[in-house]
Coordinates of C-alpha atoms in Angstrom, one line a residue:
M1 CA -25.7 -7.0 -9.8
K2 CA -25.9 -4.0 -12.2
Y3 CA -23.0 -3.2 -14.5
V4 CA -22.2 0.1 -16.3
F5 CA -19.9 -1.2 -19.1
I6 CA -19.0 -1.7 -22.7
A7 CA -18.7 -5.2 -24.0
L8 CA -15.7 -6.9 -22.5
S9 CA -14.5 -10.5 -22.2
F10 CA -14.3 -11.4 -18.5
L11 CA -12.8 -14.5 -17.2
A12 CA -14.4 -15.8 -14.0
L13 CA -12.4 -18.6 -12.3
S14 CA -14.6 -20.3 -9.7
G15 CA -13.1 -22.8 -7.4
C16 CA -13.8 -25.0 -4.4
F17 CA -12.0 -25.2 -1.1
N18 CA -11.4 -28.4 0.8
E19 CA -12.6 -28.5 4.4
N20 CA -9.2 -28.3 6.0
D21 CA -8.1 -25.2 4.1
T22 CA -11.1 -22.9 4.5
S23 CA -12.9 -23.1 7.8
S24 CA -11.9 -19.5 8.7
Q25 CA -12.9 -18.3 5.2
Q26 CA -16.3 -20.0 5.3
N27 CA -17.0 -18.6 8.8
S28 CA -16.1 -15.1 7.6
R29 CA -18.5 -15.4 4.6
A30 CA -21.4 -16.6 6.8
V31 CA -22.3 -13.2 8.2
D32 CA -25.2 -11.0 7.1
E33 CA -24.2 -8.9 4.1
T34 CA -25.3 -5.7 5.8
Q35 CA -22.2 -5.5 7.9
N36 CA -18.9 -7.3 8.7
I37 CA -18.6 -9.4 11.8
N38 CA -16.7 -8.1 14.8
E39 CA -15.0 -10.9 16.8
S40 CA -12.9 -8.6 18.9
G41 CA -14.9 -8.9 22.1
E42 CA -14.0 -6.6 24.9
N43 CA -11.2 -4.1 24.6
P44 CA -8.0 -5.2 26.3
V45 CA -7.5 -3.8 29.8
S46 CA -4.9 -1.1 29.5
P47 CA -2.9 1.3 31.7
A48 CA -2.3 3.3 28.5
T49 CA -2.0 7.1 28.9
Y50 CA -4.7 7.6 26.3
P51 CA -7.5 5.4 24.8
L52 CA -6.3 3.0 22.1
F53 CA -9.7 2.0 20.9
T54 CA -12.7 3.9 19.6
E55 CA -16.4 3.1 20.1
E56 CA -17.6 0.8 17.4
K57 CA -20.6 1.8 15.3
L58 CA -23.4 -0.8 15.0
N59 CA -24.1 0.1 11.3
A60 CA -21.5 0.8 8.7
A61 CA -21.5 4.2 7.0
N62 CA -20.2 2.5 3.9
K63 CA -20.7 -1.2 3.4
E64 CA -18.5 -1.0 0.3
A65 CA -15.5 0.7 2.0
V66 CA -13.2 -1.6 0.0
I67 CA -14.0 0.6 -3.1
P68 CA -11.6 3.6 -2.6
P69 CA -12.7 7.1 -3.6
Q70 CA -10.5 7.1 -6.7
C71 CA -12.8 4.4 -8.2
Y72 CA -15.5 7.0 -8.6
T73 CA -13.4 9.3 -10.8
K74 CA -15.1 10.6 -13.9
H75 CA -12.9 9.4 -16.6
E76 CA -15.2 11.0 -19.2
G77 CA -14.4 8.4 -21.8
E78 CA -10.8 9.7 -22.0
H79 CA -8.8 9.5 -18.8
N80 CA -7.6 6.2 -17.2
P81 CA -6.2 6.3 -13.7
C82 CA -7.8 2.9 -13.1
M83 CA -5.0 1.1 -14.9
I84 CA -2.7 1.3 -11.9
C85 CA -4.7 -1.1 -9.8
H86 CA -6.8 -3.2 -12.3
Q87 CA -5.0 -5.5 -14.7
N88 CA -5.1 -8.9 -16.4
Y89 CA -1.9 -10.9 -16.8
T90 CA -1.1 -14.0 -18.8
Y91 CA -2.6 -17.0 -17.1
K92 CA -0.2 -18.6 -14.7
S93 CA 2.4 -15.9 -15.2
R94 CA 1.9 -14.7 -11.6
P95 CA -0.1 -15.8 -8.5
N96 CA -2.7 -13.1 -9.0
Y97 CA -5.9 -14.3 -10.7
M98 CA -8.2 -11.4 -10.2
F99 CA -8.2 -10.5 -13.9
D100 CA -9.9 -7.2 -13.3
A101 CA -8.7 -5.0 -16.2
G102 CA -12.4 -4.7 -17.1
L103 CA -12.7 -2.2 -14.3
Q104 CA -10.6 0.3 -16.3
S105 CA -13.7 0.6 -18.6
A106 CA -16.6 -0.4 -16.4
Y107 CA -18.0 0.7 -13.1
E108 CA -18.6 -2.8 -12.0
F109 CA -20.0 -2.2 -8.6
S110 CA -22.7 -3.8 -6.5
D111 CA -26.0 -2.0 -6.5
Y112 CA -25.0 -0.5 -3.2
G113 CA -21.7 0.6 -4.5
F114 CA -23.0 2.8 -7.3
T115 CA -23.6 5.5 -4.6
N116 CA -20.3 7.2 -3.6
R117 CA -20.4 7.5 0.2
W118 CA -17.0 9.2 0.5
D119 CA -18.6 12.5 1.4
N120 CA -15.4 14.1 2.6
L121 CA -14.4 14.4 -1.1
F122 CA -17.1 17.1 -1.5
E123 CA -16.5 19.1 1.7
D124 CA -15.2 22.6 1.4
R125 CA -12.5 22.9 4.0
S126 CA -11.1 26.3 2.8
E127 CA -12.2 28.3 5.8
R128 CA -11.0 25.8 8.3
V129 CA -7.6 25.6 6.5
A130 CA -7.3 29.3 6.4
G131 CA -7.8 29.4 10.2
I132 CA -4.8 27.3 10.9
E133 CA -1.4 29.1 11.1
D134 CA 1.6 27.8 9.3
T135 CA 3.6 27.7 12.6
E136 CA 0.8 25.7 14.2
I137 CA 0.7 23.0 11.6
L138 CA 4.5 22.8 11.4
E139 CA 4.7 22.3 15.1
Y140 CA 2.0 19.6 14.9
I141 CA 3.5 17.5 12.1
N142 CA 6.9 17.6 13.8
Q143 CA 5.6 15.9 17.0
D144 CA 6.2 12.2 17.7
N145 CA 3.0 10.3 18.0
Y146 CA 4.6 6.9 17.2
T147 CA 6.6 6.3 20.4
P148 CA 3.6 6.9 22.7
L149 CA 1.7 4.3 20.7
I150 CA 4.4 1.7 21.1
E151 CA 4.8 2.5 24.8
N152 CA 1.1 2.0 25.3
L153 CA 0.9 -1.2 23.4
K154 CA 3.8 -2.6 25.5
A155 CA 2.1 -1.5 28.7
M156 CA -1.0 -3.7 27.9
S157 CA -0.5 -7.0 29.5
D158 CA -3.4 -8.6 27.6
W159 CA -2.7 -7.1 24.2
K160 CA -2.5 -10.1 21.8
G161 CA -1.8 -8.1 18.7
P162 CA 1.6 -7.1 17.1
I163 CA 3.8 -4.3 18.5
P164 CA 5.4 -2.8 15.3
E165 CA 8.4 -1.3 17.1
I166 CA 11.4 0.2 15.6
T167 CA 13.4 2.5 17.9
D168 CA 13.2 6.1 16.6
L169 CA 11.1 5.3 13.6
H170 CA 9.5 8.7 14.0
L171 CA 13.0 10.1 12.9
A172 CA 12.6 8.4 9.6
A173 CA 16.0 7.7 7.9
E174 CA 17.8 8.3 11.2
A175 CA 16.5 5.0 12.5
F176 CA 18.3 3.0 9.8
D177 CA 21.9 2.5 8.7
D178 CA 23.1 3.0 5.1
L179 CA 21.8 -0.4 4.0
G180 CA 18.4 0.1 5.6
F181 CA 18.9 -2.1 8.6
A182 CA 17.2 -0.7 11.8
K183 CA 19.8 0.5 14.2
D184 CA 18.0 -1.0 17.1
G185 CA 18.8 -4.6 16.0
S186 CA 15.2 -5.5 15.4
Y187 CA 16.0 -6.9 12.0
W188 CA 13.6 -4.5 10.2
V189 CA 15.0 -3.4 6.9
A190 CA 14.0 -0.3 4.9
F191 CA 14.2 -0.3 1.2
N192 CA 14.2 2.4 -1.5
Y193 CA 11.2 2.2 -3.8
K194 CA 9.3 4.4 -6.2
P195 CA 5.9 5.5 -4.7
L196 CA 2.9 4.2 -6.6
P197 CA 1.1 6.7 -8.8
S198 CA -0.4 8.9 -7.5
T199 CA -2.1 8.8 -4.1
F200 CA 1.2 8.3 -2.3
W201 CA 3.0 11.2 -4.0
P202 CA 3.8 13.9 -1.5
T203 CA 2.1 16.4 -3.8
N204 CA -1.2 14.6 -3.2
G205 CA -1.0 14.7 0.6
S206 CA 1.3 12.1 2.2
T207 CA 4.9 10.9 2.6
D208 CA 5.5 7.3 3.5
D209 CA 8.1 4.5 4.1
V210 CA 8.0 0.7 4.1
M211 CA 10.1 -1.8 6.0
I212 CA 10.3 -5.6 5.7
R213 CA 11.3 -8.3 8.1
L214 CA 11.8 -12.0 7.3
P215 CA 11.5 -14.7 9.9
A216 CA 14.5 -15.7 12.1
A217 CA 15.5 -18.7 10.0
F218 CA 16.1 -16.4 7.1
R219 CA 18.5 -14.3 9.2
E220 CA 20.6 -17.1 10.7
T221 CA 23.6 -18.9 9.3
S222 CA 23.6 -22.7 9.3
C223 CA 27.3 -23.2 9.4
S224 CA 28.6 -21.3 12.5
G225 CA 26.3 -21.9 15.4
N226 CA 23.0 -20.7 14.1
D227 CA 23.9 -17.1 14.9
Y228 CA 22.5 -14.1 13.2
S229 CA 24.3 -13.2 10.0
R230 CA 23.7 -10.1 8.0
D231 CA 25.2 -11.8 5.0
V232 CA 22.6 -14.6 5.2
Y233 CA 19.8 -12.0 5.7
L234 CA 20.9 -9.9 2.7
A235 CA 21.2 -13.0 0.6
N236 CA 17.7 -14.2 1.4
L237 CA 16.2 -10.7 0.9
S238 CA 17.9 -10.6 -2.5
I239 CA 16.8 -14.1 -3.4
L240 CA 13.2 -13.1 -2.6
E241 CA 13.6 -10.0 -4.7
M242 CA 14.7 -12.1 -7.7
S243 CA 11.6 -14.2 -7.4
F244 CA 9.5 -11.1 -7.7
Q245 CA 11.4 -9.5 -10.5
E246 CA 12.0 -12.8 -12.3
L247 CA 15.7 -12.3 -12.5
E248 CA 18.5 -14.9 -13.0
S249 CA 21.0 -12.8 -11.0
I250 CA 21.0 -9.6 -9.0
S251 CA 23.6 -7.2 -7.5
V252 CA 24.1 -7.3 -3.7
P253 CA 26.0 -5.3 -1.1
P254 CA 29.4 -7.0 -0.5
L255 CA 28.7 -10.5 0.9
D256 CA 31.0 -13.1 2.4
E257 CA 30.1 -16.6 1.0
N258 CA 32.1 -18.2 3.9
A259 CA 29.5 -16.8 6.4
I260 CA 26.8 -18.5 4.3
C261 CA 28.7 -21.7 3.4
T262 CA 27.2 -21.5 -0.1
D263 CA 28.5 -20.6 -3.5
L264 CA 26.0 -17.9 -4.4
N265 CA 27.6 -16.4 -7.5
G266 CA 28.2 -19.8 -9.2
D267 CA 32.0 -19.5 -9.7
G268 CA 32.7 -22.7 -7.9
V269 CA 34.5 -21.2 -4.9
L270 CA 33.6 -19.5 -1.6
S271 CA 34.7 -15.9 -1.7
N272 CA 34.9 -13.4 1.1
R273 CA 33.5 -10.6 -1.0
I274 CA 31.0 -11.0 -3.8
S275 CA 28.7 -8.4 -5.4
E276 CA 26.3 -10.5 -7.4
I277 CA 24.3 -13.7 -6.7
Q278 CA 22.3 -16.1 -8.9
A279 CA 18.7 -17.2 -8.5
R280 CA 18.2 -20.3 -6.5
D281 CA 15.5 -22.9 -5.8
F282 CA 15.9 -22.7 -2.0
Y283 CA 16.8 -19.9 0.4
V284 CA 20.0 -20.1 2.4
G285 CA 21.1 -20.3 6.0
N286 CA 18.7 -21.9 8.4
A287 CA 16.0 -21.4 5.7
S288 CA 17.7 -23.7 3.3
S289 CA 14.8 -26.1 3.4
V290 CA 12.3 -23.4 2.3
P291 CA 11.7 -23.4 -1.4
V292 CA 11.7 -20.1 -3.3
T293 CA 8.2 -19.6 -4.6
H294 CA 7.5 -17.4 -7.6
M295 CA 6.3 -14.0 -6.5
L296 CA 5.2 -15.2 -3.1
Y297 CA 6.7 -14.2 0.3
P298 CA 7.6 -17.0 2.8
E299 CA 5.3 -17.5 5.7
G300 CA 6.1 -15.1 8.6
T301 CA 7.1 -12.2 6.4
E302 CA 6.2 -8.9 8.0
F303 CA 5.8 -5.3 6.8
I304 CA 5.5 -1.9 8.5
H305 CA 4.2 1.0 6.5
S306 CA 4.0 4.4 8.0
V307 CA 1.9 7.0 6.2
R308 CA 2.9 10.5 7.3
Y309 CA 2.2 14.2 6.8
V310 CA 4.2 16.2 4.2
G311 CA 7.2 17.6 6.0
V312 CA 8.9 20.9 5.1
N313 CA 12.3 21.8 6.4
D314 CA 13.9 25.3 6.8
Q315 CA 15.2 25.1 3.2
N316 CA 11.6 24.4 2.0
D317 CA 12.6 20.9 1.0
I318 CA 9.9 18.2 1.3
V319 CA 10.9 15.7 3.9
T320 CA 9.4 12.9 6.0
P321 CA 8.2 14.4 9.3
P322 CA 7.9 12.6 12.7
R323 CA 4.1 12.6 12.8
M324 CA 2.2 9.7 11.3
K325 CA -1.3 9.8 9.9
E326 CA -1.4 6.0 10.0
L327 CA 0.8 3.1 11.0
R328 CA 0.1 -0.1 9.1
Y329 CA 1.4 -3.6 9.8
M330 CA 0.8 -6.9 8.0
V331 CA 2.2 -10.4 8.6
K332 CA 1.9 -13.4 6.4
T333 CA 0.4 -15.9 8.8
N334 CA -0.4 -18.6 6.3
F335 CA 1.4 -19.6 3.1
Y336 CA -1.0 -20.6 0.4
P337 CA 0.3 -22.2 -2.9
D338 CA -0.6 -21.0 -6.3
T339 CA -3.4 -23.5 -6.8
W340 CA -5.1 -22.5 -3.6
L341 CA -4.8 -18.8 -4.5
E342 CA -6.3 -19.4 -8.0
S343 CA -9.4 -21.0 -6.4
A344 CA -9.7 -18.2 -3.8
Y345 CA -9.6 -15.6 -6.6
G346 CA -12.2 -17.5 -8.5
N347 CA -14.5 -17.5 -5.5
E348 CA -13.9 -13.8 -5.1
Q349 CA -14.8 -13.1 -8.7
Q350 CA -18.0 -15.2 -8.4
E351 CA -19.1 -13.2 -5.4
K352 CA -18.6 -10.0 -7.3
I353 CA -20.6 -11.3 -10.2
D354 CA -23.4 -12.2 -7.8
G355 CA -23.3 -8.7 -6.4
L356 CA -22.5 -9.7 -2.9
L357 CA -21.0 -7.2 -0.5
P358 CA -17.5 -7.9 0.8
K359 CA -17.2 -9.3 4.3
Y360 CA -14.2 -9.8 6.6
V361 CA -13.9 -10.9 10.2
Y362 CA -12.6 -7.9 12.2
R363 CA -10.4 -8.4 15.2
K364 CA -8.7 -5.5 17.0
E365 CA -5.4 -7.4 17.2
G366 CA -5.4 -7.9 13.4
S367 CA -7.8 -9.0 10.7
D368 CA -7.4 -11.8 8.2
N369 CA -7.6 -10.8 4.5
E370 CA -8.4 -14.4 3.6
F371 CA -5.3 -14.6 1.4
G372 CA -2.8 -15.5 4.1
W373 CA -2.2 -12.0 5.6
Q374 CA -3.2 -10.5 8.9
L375 CA -3.5 -6.7 8.8
I376 CA -3.8 -4.1 11.5
G377 CA -3.8 -0.3 11.2
F378 CA -3.4 2.6 13.7
I379 CA -4.8 6.0 12.9
E380 CA -4.9 9.4 14.7
D381 CA -7.6 10.2 17.2
A382 CA -9.0 13.7 17.5
K383 CA -6.0 14.8 19.5
G384 CA -3.5 13.3 17.0
R385 CA -2.7 10.2 19.1
L386 CA -2.4 6.9 17.2
R387 CA -5.2 4.4 18.1
V388 CA -6.4 1.1 16.7
Q389 CA -8.5 1.4 13.6
D390 CA -12.1 0.3 14.1
R391 CA -13.9 -2.3 12.0
E392 CA -15.0 0.0 9.1
E393 CA -11.6 1.8 9.0
T394 CA -9.9 -1.6 8.6
H395 CA -12.5 -2.6 6.0
F396 CA -11.2 0.3 3.9
C397 CA -7.6 -1.2 4.0
M398 CA -8.8 -4.6 2.7
G399 CA -9.8 -3.1 -0.6
C400 CA -6.2 -2.7 -1.8
H401 CA -4.6 -5.6 0.1
T402 CA -6.9 -8.4 -1.0
T403 CA -8.3 -8.7 -4.5
V404 CA -6.7 -6.0 -6.8
G405 CA -5.4 -7.3 -10.1
S406 CA -2.0 -5.4 -10.1
T407 CA -0.7 -6.5 -6.6
I408 CA 1.9 -9.2 -6.1
D409 CA 1.0 -11.3 -3.1
Q410 CA -1.3 -8.5 -2.0
T411 CA 1.4 -5.9 -1.7
F412 CA 2.7 -3.0 -3.8
A413 CA 6.0 -1.5 -2.5
F414 CA 8.5 -4.3 -2.5
A415 CA 7.9 -5.0 -6.2
R416 CA 8.8 -1.3 -6.8
K417 CA 12.1 -1.5 -5.0
V418 CA 15.2 -0.1 -6.8
T419 CA 16.6 -3.3 -8.1
G420 CA 19.6 -4.9 -6.3
A421 CA 22.2 -3.4 -4.1
D422 CA 21.2 0.2 -4.8
G423 CA 17.7 -0.4 -3.4
W424 CA 18.7 -1.2 0.2
G425 CA 18.3 1.8 2.4
Y426 CA 15.6 4.2 3.5
I427 CA 13.4 5.7 0.8
N428 CA 14.9 8.6 -1.0
T429 CA 13.5 9.9 -4.3
R430 CA 16.1 12.5 -4.8
G431 CA 18.1 11.6 -7.9
M432 CA 15.8 8.6 -8.5
K433 CA 15.1 8.3 -12.2
D434 CA 11.5 7.9 -13.5
A435 CA 12.0 4.3 -14.5
P436 CA 9.4 2.8 -16.9
S437 CA 6.9 0.2 -15.9
K438 CA 7.9 -3.2 -17.1
A439 CA 4.9 -3.0 -19.4
W440 CA 6.0 0.2 -21.0
E441 CA 8.9 1.7 -22.9
N442 CA 8.4 5.3 -21.8
N443 CA 9.0 6.7 -18.2
E444 CA 6.2 5.7 -15.8
I445 CA 5.3 9.1 -14.5
L446 CA 5.4 10.6 -18.0
E447 CA 3.0 7.9 -19.2
Y448 CA 0.8 8.3 -16.1
F449 CA 0.4 12.1 -16.9
R450 CA -0.5 11.3 -20.5
T451 CA -3.0 8.6 -19.6
V452 CA -4.6 10.2 -16.6
G453 CA -4.6 13.8 -17.8
G454 CA -3.4 15.2 -14.5
G455 CA -1.1 14.7 -11.5
D456 CA -3.7 12.8 -9.5
E457 CA -6.6 10.5 -10.1
F458 CA -9.1 13.3 -9.7
R459 CA -7.3 15.7 -12.1
Q460 CA -7.6 18.6 -9.6
N461 CA -4.0 19.1 -8.4
E462 CA -3.7 22.5 -9.9
E463 CA 0.0 22.8 -9.0
M464 CA 0.8 19.7 -11.0
L465 CA -1.3 20.9 -13.9
D466 CA 0.5 24.2 -14.0
K467 CA 3.9 22.7 -13.6
W468 CA 3.8 19.7 -16.0
F469 CA 1.0 20.4 -18.5
N470 CA 0.6 22.8 -21.3
E471 CA -2.6 24.9 -21.6
D472 CA -4.0 22.5 -24.2
G473 CA -3.7 19.7 -21.7
T474 CA -0.7 18.0 -23.3
V475 CA 2.3 17.0 -21.2
K476 CA 5.5 19.1 -21.1
V477 CA 7.4 16.0 -22.2
D478 CA 11.0 17.4 -22.1
A479 CA 10.5 18.9 -18.7
V480 CA 9.1 15.7 -17.3
K481 CA 11.9 13.6 -18.8
A482 CA 14.5 15.9 -17.3
A483 CA 13.2 15.7 -13.7
D484 CA 13.9 13.1 -11.0
V485 CA 11.1 11.5 -9.0
Y486 CA 11.5 14.0 -6.1
T487 CA 11.0 16.9 -8.4
L488 CA 8.1 15.3 -10.2
T489 CA 6.1 14.4 -7.1
A490 CA 7.1 17.1 -4.4
P491 CA 4.7 20.0 -3.7
S492 CA 5.6 23.6 -3.0
R493 CA 5.8 24.6 0.7
E494 CA 2.5 26.4 0.4
R495 CA 0.7 23.3 -1.0
A496 CA 2.3 21.0 1.5
L497 CA 1.2 23.0 4.5
A498 CA -2.3 23.4 3.0
L499 CA -2.6 19.6 2.5
N500 CA -1.5 19.1 6.1
K501 CA -4.1 21.5 7.4
A502 CA -6.8 19.9 5.3
Y503 CA -6.1 16.5 6.7
R504 CA -5.9 17.8 10.2
T505 CA -9.5 18.9 9.9
I506 CA -10.5 15.3 9.0
V507 CA -8.6 14.1 12.1
E508 CA -10.5 16.6 14.2
D509 CA -13.8 15.4 12.8
Q510 CA -12.9 11.7 13.2
D511 CA -15.0 10.9 10.1
F512 CA -12.5 8.7 8.3
H513 CA -15.5 6.5 7.4
H514 CA -16.3 9.3 4.9
G515 CA -12.8 9.5 3.4
R516 CA -9.2 10.3 4.1
D517 CA -8.3 12.4 1.1
A518 CA -7.1 15.8 2.0
N519 CA -8.7 17.8 -0.9
L520 CA -8.1 21.5 -0.9
K521 CA -11.3 22.0 -2.9
P522 CA -14.4 20.0 -3.2
A523 CA -14.0 17.2 -5.8
K524 CA -15.5 18.0 -9.2
N525 CA -14.3 15.1 -11.4
V526 CA -15.9 12.5 -9.1
Y527 CA -19.3 10.9 -9.3
R528 CA -21.7 11.1 -6.4
E529 CA -23.7 8.5 -8.1
V530 CA -22.8 6.2 -11.0
D531 CA -25.7 5.2 -13.3
E532 CA -26.3 3.8 -16.8
N533 CA -25.7 7.3 -18.3
S534 CA -22.2 7.6 -16.9
P535 CA -19.7 7.5 -19.8
V536 CA -17.4 4.5 -20.0
L537 CA -13.9 4.2 -21.2
P538 CA -13.5 2.9 -24.8
G539 CA -11.5 -0.3 -25.1
E540 CA -8.7 1.4 -27.0
K541 CA -8.1 3.6 -23.9
T542 CA -7.4 0.7 -21.6
R543 CA -3.7 0.0 -20.9
S544 CA -1.6 -2.8 -19.7
Y545 CA 0.6 -2.0 -16.7
D546 CA 3.0 -3.7 -14.4
I547 CA 3.8 -2.2 -10.9
R548 CA 7.3 -3.5 -11.4
L549 CA 9.9 -1.2 -13.0
K550 CA 12.7 -1.3 -15.5
W551 CA 15.5 0.1 -13.4

């Protein structure tokens, strides 16, 4: 394996698995390195009103699809967007042992990976974008493509995958009550979080939301007939949150301790209305035998993540529209303890050192990321209808949800939730302060601007440069400090519509294998090929970062 790097200390933790723990992992690693194995078999027989599956390609367009386009950014020895994903943390301080902060300085790719195969970054879409009327794209993004997907999945008698259903999810916030609970009684809960810099900022092309659901035992009381209890559910969600944020106590919406039969605030009595609970060693209700594990979700935890176009209302406000670019679902099918994860990360690091290409077993009903999670994604077909992602499209998703140093249990959003009671409810960045990373003193977006030198990883969002940067490239500090997250990350109406149009051309082409970024101009600060002459980032330009926030 070649490396383009400056001298760095790199910790490689190798490990061995026992036979009982790793049969599926060993099988998935046994395939030829030229492509990932497909164990899906025949497509399920379906009375669906449109095709839910696409024809699989025999050869991958990009065998290193786990390396996202942003990793090919030209940092020119100065700019450092890589810090958001690639970090080292004190050993044993969290169950992430990737220790990949070296990637902030070095393009540590396999030989194959040195060539950037995300060709869509360099395509000029200006003529095609100009040919789409504003009214046409507005009509398109305000159509519901979620409900037809759910109806088709439910109509498939032999579909063995998940059906990520929330009634009226296409209506965004309207599908949830004030505390984020789905109005359909499906036990999905939306939470308010700060979007990760900067791909998921609306100004860079997408809006999104994330919902969590814990298993039934975490939603049921143990003291009044095993019935569903919102008090129990909120308590367990908050206990989980404390384990991620390393808190001794946390604010909660009003809870009745009598419904939980547990003294949660430690005052020695059961009260019918409390607003704070203390950290515990075990969950409550029918999950009272389940230990709370530091920064790890319990087995059976589920997430839904919808990635959408950038909506614009009649007042030119940026909103979440009905149409989804993608619908993503993941469920924790296996709980692995910290010691197992440390060994798994060690094996992953060794494979990277050996220059091996990544491999995963693809199944249409959901693919195992080898760290306990099953993932499935749905993406638009050429007509805008959501279909199951193919093998290589799914491979792309594994890059961020497997072995990235900054994630916590392979996820991002929950760790970025507004802490405590104020964070339960559908995502809303209006009035949201630019809270600092737990690794920093200054506001996160302010520091991101300073460190990256732009409003996106590629430093080509001209609207952000004009709005938040001086002509000499320095940040307009006072203006940034005075703005809320919505103002900092929302595009103008004109940019929003242009981004939607640009992405629509990718949908029409169905060439997601070549990239999903809706660039308005061909990328200029991105390598087509990384070689030994590519500048590297000096060690003093690397930065510590924590995806968690000081709310």
